[in-house]
């Protein structure tokens, strides 16, 4: 049975909304000042729009366990618009386990001591150890469901 789960990063959204509010709070007074530099006003509004776009693009993480169009079992994850994202064939997974996703790991997509982290919120996640030795941590508010889906799909697919 395919698995699909999406998590919305509420703290991420709030922090980005604060950034947009600050850009607008600085931009509107400059825009209403006739002596203000028009280039700086445009830059501030551009920064606000960029923050808003990033907020939407990185606010949601979708994770799927299933088969690709070729029928191969795989684990796939992606941010809001489907990019950035990545895929791992289930046969390339050596093990998976639930771990805490702490403040020190941060929020977003980045490399840590635990491997590549993809998350939109703090809490818990599933650490994937690939057969080639690389690690990926997928933050999720359903780590038990994700771990069970990976285990079930690997069992159904048979040995690598």
Short mmCIF file of N, CA, C and O in Angstrom, two decimals, residues 7-146:
data_model
loop_
_atom_site.label_atom_id
_atom_site.label_comp_id
_atom_site.label_asym_id
_atom_site.label_seq_id
_atom_site.Cartn_x
_atom_site.Cartn_y
_atom_site.Cartn_z
N UNK A 7 3.66 17.45 5.71
CA UNK A 7 3.74 18.22 6.95
C UNK A 7 3.91 19.68 6.59
O UNK A 7 4.70 20.04 5.72
N UNK A 8 3.16 20.52 7.29
CA UNK A 8 3.25 21.97 7.11
C UNK A 8 4.10 22.53 8.24
O UNK A 8 3.89 22.19 9.41
N UNK A 9 5.07 23.38 7.91
CA UNK A 9 5.94 23.99 8.91
C UNK A 9 5.35 25.28 9.44
O UNK A 9 5.63 26.36 8.93
N UNK A 10 4.54 25.18 10.48
CA UNK A 10 3.86 26.36 11.01
C UNK A 10 4.83 27.39 11.59
O UNK A 10 4.68 28.58 11.37
N UNK A 11 5.84 26.94 12.33
CA UNK A 11 6.83 27.86 12.89
C UNK A 11 7.60 28.55 11.76
O UNK A 11 7.88 29.74 11.83
N UNK A 12 7.90 27.80 10.74
CA UNK A 12 8.59 28.35 9.57
C UNK A 12 7.73 29.44 8.93
O UNK A 12 8.22 30.52 8.59
N UNK A 13 6.45 29.17 8.77
CA UNK A 13 5.54 30.14 8.15
C UNK A 13 5.45 31.40 9.01
O UNK A 13 5.52 32.52 8.49
N UNK A 14 5.33 31.23 10.32
CA UNK A 14 5.24 32.39 11.21
C UNK A 14 6.51 33.23 11.12
O UNK A 14 6.45 34.46 11.01
N UNK A 15 7.68 32.58 11.12
CA UNK A 15 8.93 33.34 11.06
C UNK A 15 9.06 34.08 9.73
O UNK A 15 9.53 35.22 9.67
N UNK A 16 8.64 33.46 8.65
CA UNK A 16 8.69 34.13 7.35
C UNK A 16 7.68 35.28 7.29
O UNK A 16 7.97 36.33 6.70
N UNK A 17 6.50 35.11 7.87
CA UNK A 17 5.52 36.20 7.89
C UNK A 17 6.06 37.39 8.68
O UNK A 17 5.82 38.55 8.30
N UNK A 18 6.81 37.12 9.73
CA UNK A 18 7.44 38.21 10.48
C UNK A 18 8.45 38.94 9.59
O UNK A 18 8.51 40.17 9.59
N UNK A 19 9.22 38.18 8.81
CA UNK A 19 10.16 38.80 7.88
C UNK A 19 9.47 39.67 6.84
O UNK A 19 9.92 40.77 6.53
N UNK A 20 8.35 39.18 6.31
CA UNK A 20 7.59 39.97 5.34
C UNK A 20 7.04 41.23 6.01
O UNK A 20 7.09 42.33 5.44
N UNK A 21 6.51 41.09 7.23
CA UNK A 21 5.96 42.24 7.95
C UNK A 21 7.03 43.30 8.20
O UNK A 21 6.78 44.50 8.07
N UNK A 22 8.23 42.86 8.55
CA UNK A 22 9.33 43.81 8.78
C UNK A 22 9.68 44.54 7.47
O UNK A 22 9.85 45.76 7.46
N UNK A 23 9.76 43.78 6.37
CA UNK A 23 10.07 44.41 5.08
C UNK A 23 9.00 45.43 4.70
O UNK A 23 9.32 46.53 4.24
N UNK A 24 7.74 45.09 4.93
CA UNK A 24 6.67 46.03 4.62
C UNK A 24 6.66 47.22 5.58
O UNK A 24 6.42 48.35 5.16
N UNK A 25 6.95 46.97 6.86
CA UNK A 25 6.98 48.05 7.84
C UNK A 25 8.08 49.06 7.52
O UNK A 25 7.93 50.26 7.76
N UNK A 26 9.17 48.59 6.95
CA UNK A 26 10.25 49.49 6.55
C UNK A 26 9.92 50.13 5.20
O UNK A 26 10.18 51.31 4.98
N UNK A 27 9.31 49.33 4.30
CA UNK A 27 9.06 49.81 2.95
C UNK A 27 7.98 50.87 2.84
O UNK A 27 8.14 51.85 2.11
N UNK A 28 6.88 50.73 3.56
CA UNK A 28 5.78 51.70 3.45
C UNK A 28 6.18 53.10 3.89
O UNK A 28 5.88 54.07 3.20
N UNK A 29 6.85 53.27 5.04
CA UNK A 29 7.28 54.63 5.39
C UNK A 29 8.24 55.23 4.37
O UNK A 29 8.16 56.43 4.06
N UNK A 30 9.13 54.42 3.82
CA UNK A 30 10.04 54.93 2.80
C UNK A 30 9.27 55.31 1.53
O UNK A 30 9.58 56.31 0.89
N UNK A 31 8.26 54.51 1.19
CA UNK A 31 7.49 54.80 -0.02
C UNK A 31 6.67 56.08 0.12
O UNK A 31 6.47 56.79 -0.85
N UNK A 32 6.21 56.38 1.33
CA UNK A 32 5.38 57.57 1.53
C UNK A 32 6.23 58.83 1.71
O UNK A 32 5.71 59.93 1.67
N UNK A 33 7.53 58.67 1.91
CA UNK A 33 8.43 59.80 2.08
C UNK A 33 8.87 60.29 0.69
O UNK A 33 9.56 59.58 -0.02
N UNK A 34 8.51 61.52 0.32
CA UNK A 34 8.88 62.00 -1.01
C UNK A 34 10.40 62.13 -1.20
O UNK A 34 10.88 62.12 -2.31
N UNK A 35 11.13 62.24 -0.11
CA UNK A 35 12.59 62.36 -0.22
C UNK A 35 13.27 60.99 -0.22
O UNK A 35 14.48 60.90 -0.35
N UNK A 36 12.49 59.92 -0.01
CA UNK A 36 13.07 58.58 0.04
C UNK A 36 13.63 58.15 -1.31
O UNK A 36 13.20 58.62 -2.36
N UNK A 37 14.59 57.27 -1.28
CA UNK A 37 15.20 56.79 -2.51
C UNK A 37 14.30 55.72 -3.13
O UNK A 37 14.05 54.69 -2.51
N UNK A 38 13.78 55.93 -4.34
CA UNK A 38 12.86 54.97 -4.95
C UNK A 38 13.49 53.60 -5.16
O UNK A 38 12.83 52.59 -5.07
N UNK A 39 14.77 53.55 -5.41
CA UNK A 39 15.44 52.27 -5.60
C UNK A 39 15.45 51.43 -4.33
O UNK A 39 15.27 50.22 -4.38
N UNK A 40 15.62 52.08 -3.19
CA UNK A 40 15.64 51.33 -1.94
C UNK A 40 14.26 50.80 -1.59
O UNK A 40 14.12 49.72 -1.03
N UNK A 41 13.21 51.56 -1.93
CA UNK A 41 11.84 51.10 -1.69
C UNK A 41 11.57 49.85 -2.53
O UNK A 41 11.03 48.86 -2.04
N UNK A 42 11.94 49.90 -3.79
CA UNK A 42 11.73 48.74 -4.66
C UNK A 42 12.51 47.53 -4.14
O UNK A 42 11.99 46.40 -4.16
N UNK A 43 13.71 47.76 -3.65
CA UNK A 43 14.52 46.66 -3.11
C UNK A 43 13.85 46.05 -1.88
O UNK A 43 13.79 44.83 -1.75
N UNK A 44 13.33 46.89 -0.99
CA UNK A 44 12.67 46.37 0.21
C UNK A 44 11.44 45.56 -0.16
O UNK A 44 11.21 44.48 0.37
N UNK A 45 10.63 46.05 -1.11
CA UNK A 45 9.45 45.29 -1.53
C UNK A 45 9.85 44.01 -2.25
O UNK A 45 9.20 42.98 -2.11
N UNK A 46 10.94 44.05 -3.01
CA UNK A 46 11.44 42.84 -3.67
C UNK A 46 11.85 41.81 -2.63
O UNK A 46 11.54 40.63 -2.76
N UNK A 47 12.55 42.25 -1.59
CA UNK A 47 12.97 41.33 -0.52
C UNK A 47 11.74 40.73 0.17
O UNK A 47 11.69 39.52 0.44
N UNK A 48 10.73 41.55 0.43
CA UNK A 48 9.50 41.03 1.03
C UNK A 48 8.83 39.99 0.15
O UNK A 48 8.37 38.95 0.63
N UNK A 49 8.77 40.26 -1.15
CA UNK A 49 8.17 39.29 -2.09
C UNK A 49 8.99 38.01 -2.17
O UNK A 49 8.42 36.90 -2.22
N UNK A 50 10.30 38.14 -2.14
CA UNK A 50 11.17 36.97 -2.17
C UNK A 50 10.97 36.12 -0.91
O UNK A 50 10.88 34.89 -1.00
N UNK A 51 10.89 36.75 0.23
CA UNK A 51 10.64 36.02 1.49
C UNK A 51 9.30 35.29 1.40
O UNK A 51 9.19 34.12 1.80
N UNK A 52 8.28 35.96 0.88
CA UNK A 52 6.96 35.33 0.75
C UNK A 52 7.02 34.11 -0.18
O UNK A 52 6.43 33.06 0.11
N UNK A 53 7.73 34.22 -1.29
CA UNK A 53 7.87 33.10 -2.22
C UNK A 53 8.59 31.93 -1.56
O UNK A 53 8.19 30.77 -1.68
N UNK A 54 9.68 32.23 -0.85
CA UNK A 54 10.42 31.18 -0.15
C UNK A 54 9.56 30.53 0.93
O UNK A 54 9.64 29.32 1.14
N UNK A 55 8.73 31.33 1.58
CA UNK A 55 7.84 30.80 2.61
C UNK A 55 6.93 29.74 2.00
O UNK A 55 6.78 28.65 2.55
N UNK A 56 6.35 30.05 0.87
CA UNK A 56 5.45 29.10 0.22
C UNK A 56 6.22 27.89 -0.29
O UNK A 56 5.81 26.74 -0.10
N UNK A 57 7.37 28.12 -0.90
CA UNK A 57 8.15 27.03 -1.51
C UNK A 57 8.68 26.03 -0.50
O UNK A 57 8.79 24.84 -0.80
N UNK A 58 9.02 26.48 0.71
CA UNK A 58 9.64 25.59 1.68
C UNK A 58 8.78 25.34 2.92
O UNK A 58 9.27 24.86 3.92
N UNK A 59 7.50 25.62 2.84
CA UNK A 59 6.61 25.47 4.00
C UNK A 59 6.04 24.07 4.15
O UNK A 59 5.55 23.73 5.20
N UNK A 60 6.12 23.25 3.11
CA UNK A 60 5.51 21.93 3.15
C UNK A 60 6.50 20.89 2.67
O UNK A 60 7.20 21.09 1.67
N UNK A 61 6.55 19.76 3.38
CA UNK A 61 7.39 18.63 2.96
C UNK A 61 6.48 17.42 2.76
O UNK A 61 5.79 17.00 3.68
N UNK A 62 6.47 16.92 1.53
CA UNK A 62 5.70 15.72 1.21
C UNK A 62 6.62 14.53 1.11
O UNK A 62 7.71 14.62 0.53
N UNK A 63 6.20 13.40 1.68
CA UNK A 63 6.99 12.16 1.65
C UNK A 63 6.11 11.05 1.10
O UNK A 63 4.97 10.88 1.55
N UNK A 64 6.64 10.29 0.15
CA UNK A 64 5.92 9.17 -0.46
C UNK A 64 6.76 7.91 -0.40
O UNK A 64 7.97 7.96 -0.66
N UNK A 65 6.13 6.80 -0.11
CA UNK A 65 6.74 5.48 -0.24
C UNK A 65 5.85 4.72 -1.20
O UNK A 65 4.63 4.61 -0.97
N UNK A 66 6.40 4.24 -2.28
CA UNK A 66 5.60 3.54 -3.28
C UNK A 66 6.48 3.07 -4.41
O UNK A 66 7.66 2.76 -4.21
N UNK A 67 5.90 3.05 -5.59
CA UNK A 67 6.66 2.61 -6.76
C UNK A 67 6.74 3.74 -7.78
O UNK A 67 5.83 4.57 -7.88
N UNK A 68 7.84 3.77 -8.51
CA UNK A 68 7.99 4.76 -9.58
C UNK A 68 7.26 4.24 -10.82
O UNK A 68 6.74 3.11 -10.81
N UNK A 69 7.18 5.01 -11.90
CA UNK A 69 6.48 4.55 -13.10
C UNK A 69 7.04 3.24 -13.67
O UNK A 69 6.32 2.50 -14.32
N UNK A 70 8.30 2.95 -13.38
CA UNK A 70 8.90 1.70 -13.85
C UNK A 70 8.60 0.51 -12.95
O UNK A 70 9.05 -0.61 -13.22
N UNK A 71 7.87 0.74 -11.86
CA UNK A 71 7.51 -0.35 -10.95
C UNK A 71 8.54 -0.63 -9.87
O UNK A 71 8.42 -1.61 -9.15
N UNK A 72 9.56 0.21 -9.72
CA UNK A 72 10.58 0.02 -8.70
C UNK A 72 10.14 0.69 -7.41
O UNK A 72 9.69 1.84 -7.42
N UNK A 73 10.32 -0.02 -6.29
CA UNK A 73 9.96 0.54 -4.98
C UNK A 73 10.93 1.67 -4.64
O UNK A 73 12.14 1.54 -4.82
N UNK A 74 10.35 2.78 -4.13
CA UNK A 74 11.20 3.94 -3.84
C UNK A 74 10.60 4.79 -2.73
O UNK A 74 9.42 4.73 -2.44
N UNK A 75 11.48 5.59 -2.13
CA UNK A 75 11.12 6.61 -1.14
C UNK A 75 11.40 7.95 -1.81
O UNK A 75 12.50 8.17 -2.33
N UNK A 76 10.39 8.82 -1.82
CA UNK A 76 10.56 10.13 -2.46
C UNK A 76 10.05 11.21 -1.53
O UNK A 76 9.06 11.02 -0.83
N UNK A 77 10.76 12.34 -1.52
CA UNK A 77 10.32 13.48 -0.73
C UNK A 77 10.60 14.75 -1.52
O UNK A 77 11.50 14.80 -2.35
N UNK A 78 9.78 15.78 -1.25
CA UNK A 78 9.94 17.05 -1.96
C UNK A 78 9.24 18.16 -1.19
O UNK A 78 8.31 17.92 -0.43
N UNK A 79 9.71 19.36 -1.42
CA UNK A 79 9.09 20.54 -0.84
C UNK A 79 7.82 20.90 -1.63
O UNK A 79 7.44 20.19 -2.55
N UNK A 80 7.20 22.00 -1.32
CA UNK A 80 5.87 22.38 -1.80
C UNK A 80 5.65 22.17 -3.30
O UNK A 80 4.66 21.57 -3.70
N UNK A 81 6.52 22.66 -4.14
CA UNK A 81 6.31 22.61 -5.58
C UNK A 81 6.90 21.37 -6.24
O UNK A 81 6.98 21.30 -7.46
N UNK A 82 7.35 20.39 -5.45
CA UNK A 82 7.95 19.19 -6.01
C UNK A 82 9.44 19.31 -6.25
O UNK A 82 10.11 18.36 -6.64
N UNK A 83 9.95 20.50 -6.03
CA UNK A 83 11.39 20.76 -6.14
C UNK A 83 11.75 21.78 -5.09
O UNK A 83 11.00 22.74 -4.91
N UNK A 84 12.83 21.66 -4.39
CA UNK A 84 13.75 20.53 -4.47
C UNK A 84 13.14 19.28 -3.86
O UNK A 84 12.23 19.34 -3.04
N UNK A 85 13.69 18.17 -4.27
CA UNK A 85 13.25 16.88 -3.77
C UNK A 85 14.29 15.83 -4.12
O UNK A 85 15.28 16.12 -4.80
N UNK A 86 14.06 14.62 -3.67
CA UNK A 86 15.00 13.54 -3.94
C UNK A 86 14.27 12.20 -3.85
O UNK A 86 13.16 12.12 -3.31
N UNK A 87 14.91 11.18 -4.39
CA UNK A 87 14.35 9.83 -4.39
C UNK A 87 15.46 8.84 -4.03
O UNK A 87 16.60 9.01 -4.46
N UNK A 88 15.10 7.84 -3.26
CA UNK A 88 16.02 6.75 -2.95
C UNK A 88 15.30 5.44 -3.26
O UNK A 88 14.19 5.22 -2.76
N UNK A 89 15.90 4.57 -4.07
CA UNK A 89 15.29 3.25 -4.24
C UNK A 89 15.30 2.53 -2.89
O UNK A 89 16.26 2.63 -2.12
N UNK A 90 14.22 1.81 -2.58
CA UNK A 90 14.17 1.12 -1.29
C UNK A 90 15.28 0.08 -1.16
O UNK A 90 15.75 -0.20 -0.06
N UNK A 91 15.74 -0.44 -2.29
CA UNK A 91 16.84 -1.41 -2.25
C UNK A 91 18.15 -0.77 -1.81
O UNK A 91 19.08 -1.46 -1.40
N UNK A 92 18.25 0.56 -1.87
CA UNK A 92 19.47 1.27 -1.47
C UNK A 92 19.46 1.62 0.01
O UNK A 92 20.44 2.17 0.52
N UNK A 93 18.38 1.30 0.73
CA UNK A 93 18.30 1.63 2.16
C UNK A 93 18.84 0.46 2.98
O UNK A 93 18.36 -0.67 2.86
N UNK A 94 19.85 0.75 3.79
CA UNK A 94 20.41 -0.27 4.68
C UNK A 94 19.58 -0.40 5.95
O UNK A 94 19.31 -1.50 6.42
N UNK A 95 19.17 0.75 6.52
CA UNK A 95 18.32 0.74 7.71
C UNK A 95 17.64 2.08 7.86
O UNK A 95 18.05 3.08 7.28
N UNK A 96 16.59 2.08 8.67
CA UNK A 96 15.86 3.30 8.97
C UNK A 96 15.48 3.26 10.44
O UNK A 96 15.14 2.21 10.97
N UNK A 97 15.54 4.44 11.09
CA UNK A 97 15.18 4.51 12.50
C UNK A 97 14.66 5.90 12.83
O UNK A 97 14.98 6.88 12.14
N UNK A 98 13.87 5.98 13.88
CA UNK A 98 13.32 7.25 14.32
C UNK A 98 14.33 7.95 15.21
O UNK A 98 14.93 7.32 16.09
N UNK A 99 14.54 9.24 14.95
CA UNK A 99 15.45 10.04 15.77
C UNK A 99 14.79 11.38 16.09
O UNK A 99 13.88 11.81 15.38
N UNK A 100 15.27 12.06 17.13
CA UNK A 100 14.75 13.42 17.38
C UNK A 100 15.35 14.41 16.38
O UNK A 100 16.50 14.29 15.98
N UNK A 101 14.53 15.34 15.94
CA UNK A 101 14.99 16.44 15.09
C UNK A 101 15.01 17.67 15.99
O UNK A 101 13.98 18.24 16.29
N UNK A 102 16.20 18.03 16.42
CA UNK A 102 16.36 19.05 17.45
C UNK A 102 16.56 20.44 16.88
O UNK A 102 16.77 20.62 15.68
N UNK A 103 16.54 21.39 17.76
CA UNK A 103 16.80 22.79 17.42
C UNK A 103 18.16 22.92 16.73
O UNK A 103 18.32 23.71 15.82
N UNK A 104 19.13 22.12 17.15
CA UNK A 104 20.49 22.21 16.60
C UNK A 104 20.55 21.72 15.16
O UNK A 104 21.47 22.08 14.43
N UNK A 105 19.58 20.89 14.76
CA UNK A 105 19.53 20.44 13.36
C UNK A 105 18.93 21.52 12.47
O UNK A 105 19.15 21.52 11.27
N UNK A 106 18.14 22.40 13.06
CA UNK A 106 17.55 23.49 12.30
C UNK A 106 16.35 23.03 11.49
O UNK A 106 15.90 21.90 11.56
N UNK A 107 15.84 23.98 10.71
CA UNK A 107 14.69 23.73 9.84
C UNK A 107 15.11 24.06 8.42
O UNK A 107 15.76 25.06 8.17
N UNK A 108 14.75 23.20 7.48
CA UNK A 108 15.08 23.42 6.08
C UNK A 108 15.81 22.24 5.49
O UNK A 108 15.63 21.10 5.92
N UNK A 109 16.65 22.51 4.53
CA UNK A 109 17.45 21.49 3.86
C UNK A 109 18.91 21.85 4.09
O UNK A 109 19.36 22.92 3.66
N UNK A 110 19.63 20.99 4.79
CA UNK A 110 21.03 21.30 5.05
C UNK A 110 21.76 20.05 5.52
O UNK A 110 21.15 19.05 5.88
N UNK A 111 23.08 20.13 5.51
CA UNK A 111 23.92 19.02 5.95
C UNK A 111 24.28 19.20 7.42
O UNK A 111 24.65 20.29 7.83
N UNK A 112 24.14 18.13 8.19
CA UNK A 112 24.48 18.14 9.62
C UNK A 112 25.34 16.92 9.92
O UNK A 112 25.64 16.12 9.03
N UNK A 113 25.68 16.76 11.19
CA UNK A 113 26.42 15.57 11.61
C UNK A 113 25.59 14.29 11.44
O UNK A 113 26.14 13.20 11.39
N UNK A 114 24.28 14.44 11.35
CA UNK A 114 23.39 13.30 11.14
C UNK A 114 23.11 13.04 9.67
O UNK A 114 22.25 12.25 9.32
N UNK A 115 23.80 13.74 8.77
CA UNK A 115 23.56 13.61 7.34
C UNK A 115 22.72 14.76 6.83
O UNK A 115 22.56 15.78 7.50
N UNK A 116 22.18 14.59 5.63
CA UNK A 116 21.31 15.61 5.06
C UNK A 116 19.99 15.61 5.80
O UNK A 116 19.38 14.57 6.00
N UNK A 117 19.54 16.78 6.21
CA UNK A 117 18.27 16.93 6.92
C UNK A 117 17.29 17.68 6.01
O UNK A 117 17.64 18.72 5.45
N UNK A 118 16.10 17.12 5.89
CA UNK A 118 15.00 17.75 5.18
C UNK A 118 13.85 17.85 6.17
O UNK A 118 13.31 16.81 6.59
N UNK A 119 13.48 19.05 6.58
CA UNK A 119 12.37 19.19 7.51
C UNK A 119 11.76 20.57 7.44
O UNK A 119 12.37 21.50 6.95
N UNK A 120 10.52 20.66 7.92
CA UNK A 120 9.83 21.94 7.97
C UNK A 120 9.43 22.28 9.40
O UNK A 120 8.82 23.32 9.63
N UNK A 121 9.76 21.39 10.34
CA UNK A 121 9.43 21.62 11.74
C UNK A 121 10.36 20.79 12.61
O UNK A 121 10.99 19.85 12.14
N UNK A 122 10.43 21.15 13.87
CA UNK A 122 11.21 20.36 14.82
C UNK A 122 10.32 19.25 15.38
O UNK A 122 9.11 19.27 15.23
N UNK A 123 10.93 18.28 16.03
CA UNK A 123 10.17 17.17 16.60
C UNK A 123 10.93 15.87 16.42
O UNK A 123 11.97 15.65 17.02
N UNK A 124 10.41 15.03 15.53
CA UNK A 124 11.07 13.76 15.27
C UNK A 124 11.13 13.53 13.76
O UNK A 124 10.47 14.21 12.99
N UNK A 125 11.95 12.58 13.39
CA UNK A 125 12.10 12.25 11.99
C UNK A 125 12.61 10.84 11.83
O UNK A 125 12.85 10.14 12.81
N UNK A 126 12.80 10.43 10.59
CA UNK A 126 13.32 9.11 10.29
C UNK A 126 14.68 9.29 9.61
O UNK A 126 14.79 10.01 8.62
N UNK A 127 15.67 8.67 10.21
CA UNK A 127 17.02 8.70 9.63
C UNK A 127 17.18 7.48 8.74
O UNK A 127 16.99 6.35 9.16
N UNK A 128 17.51 7.73 7.49
CA UNK A 128 17.71 6.69 6.49
C UNK A 128 19.22 6.51 6.31
O UNK A 128 19.92 7.46 5.97
N UNK A 129 19.70 5.31 6.56
CA UNK A 129 21.11 4.98 6.28
C UNK A 129 21.14 4.24 4.96
O UNK A 129 20.55 3.18 4.82
N UNK A 130 21.79 4.83 3.97
CA UNK A 130 21.87 4.20 2.66
C UNK A 130 23.00 3.17 2.64
O UNK A 130 23.94 3.25 3.43
N UNK A 131 22.89 2.23 1.74
CA UNK A 131 23.92 1.17 1.64
C UNK A 131 25.29 1.76 1.30
O UNK A 131 26.30 1.19 1.67
N UNK A 132 25.32 2.92 0.65
CA UNK A 132 26.59 3.55 0.32
C UNK A 132 27.16 4.33 1.51
O UNK A 132 28.22 4.95 1.41
N UNK A 133 26.46 4.33 2.65
CA UNK A 133 26.95 4.98 3.86
C UNK A 133 26.39 6.36 4.13
O UNK A 133 26.55 6.90 5.21
N UNK A 134 25.74 6.98 3.17
CA UNK A 134 25.18 8.30 3.37
C UNK A 134 23.91 8.24 4.22
O UNK A 134 23.19 7.26 4.21
N UNK A 135 23.65 9.32 4.94
CA UNK A 135 22.45 9.41 5.77
C UNK A 135 21.57 10.56 5.31
O UNK A 135 22.06 11.59 4.87
N UNK A 136 20.26 10.36 5.45
CA UNK A 136 19.27 11.39 5.20
C UNK A 136 18.28 11.34 6.35
O UNK A 136 17.85 10.26 6.75
N UNK A 137 17.96 12.50 6.90
CA UNK A 137 16.95 12.60 7.95
C UNK A 137 15.75 13.32 7.37
O UNK A 137 15.88 14.44 6.86
N UNK A 138 14.60 12.67 7.43
CA UNK A 138 13.35 13.26 6.96
C UNK A 138 12.49 13.60 8.16
O UNK A 138 12.01 12.71 8.86
N UNK A 139 12.34 14.88 8.42
CA UNK A 139 11.50 15.31 9.53
C UNK A 139 10.04 15.06 9.20
O UNK A 139 9.61 15.31 8.08
N UNK A 140 9.28 14.56 10.16
CA UNK A 140 7.87 14.28 9.94
C UNK A 140 7.13 14.25 11.26
O UNK A 140 7.72 13.92 12.30
N UNK A 141 5.86 14.58 11.22
CA UNK A 141 5.04 14.45 12.41
C UNK A 141 4.38 13.07 12.45
O UNK A 141 3.53 12.80 13.30
N UNK A 142 4.78 12.17 11.55
CA UNK A 142 4.31 10.79 11.52
C UNK A 142 5.48 9.82 11.34
O UNK A 142 5.53 9.06 10.38
N UNK A 143 6.48 9.86 12.25
CA UNK A 143 7.65 9.00 12.05
C UNK A 143 7.33 7.51 12.12
O UNK A 143 7.91 6.72 11.38
N UNK A 144 6.40 7.13 12.99
CA UNK A 144 6.04 5.71 13.09
C UNK A 144 5.40 5.22 11.79
O UNK A 144 5.70 4.12 11.31
N UNK A 145 4.51 6.03 11.21
CA UNK A 145 3.87 5.66 9.96
C UNK A 145 4.86 5.56 8.81
O UNK A 145 4.79 4.63 7.99
N UNK A 146 5.79 6.51 8.74
CA UNK A 146 6.81 6.48 7.69
C UNK A 146 7.71 5.26 7.84
O UNK A 146 7.98 4.55 6.87
#
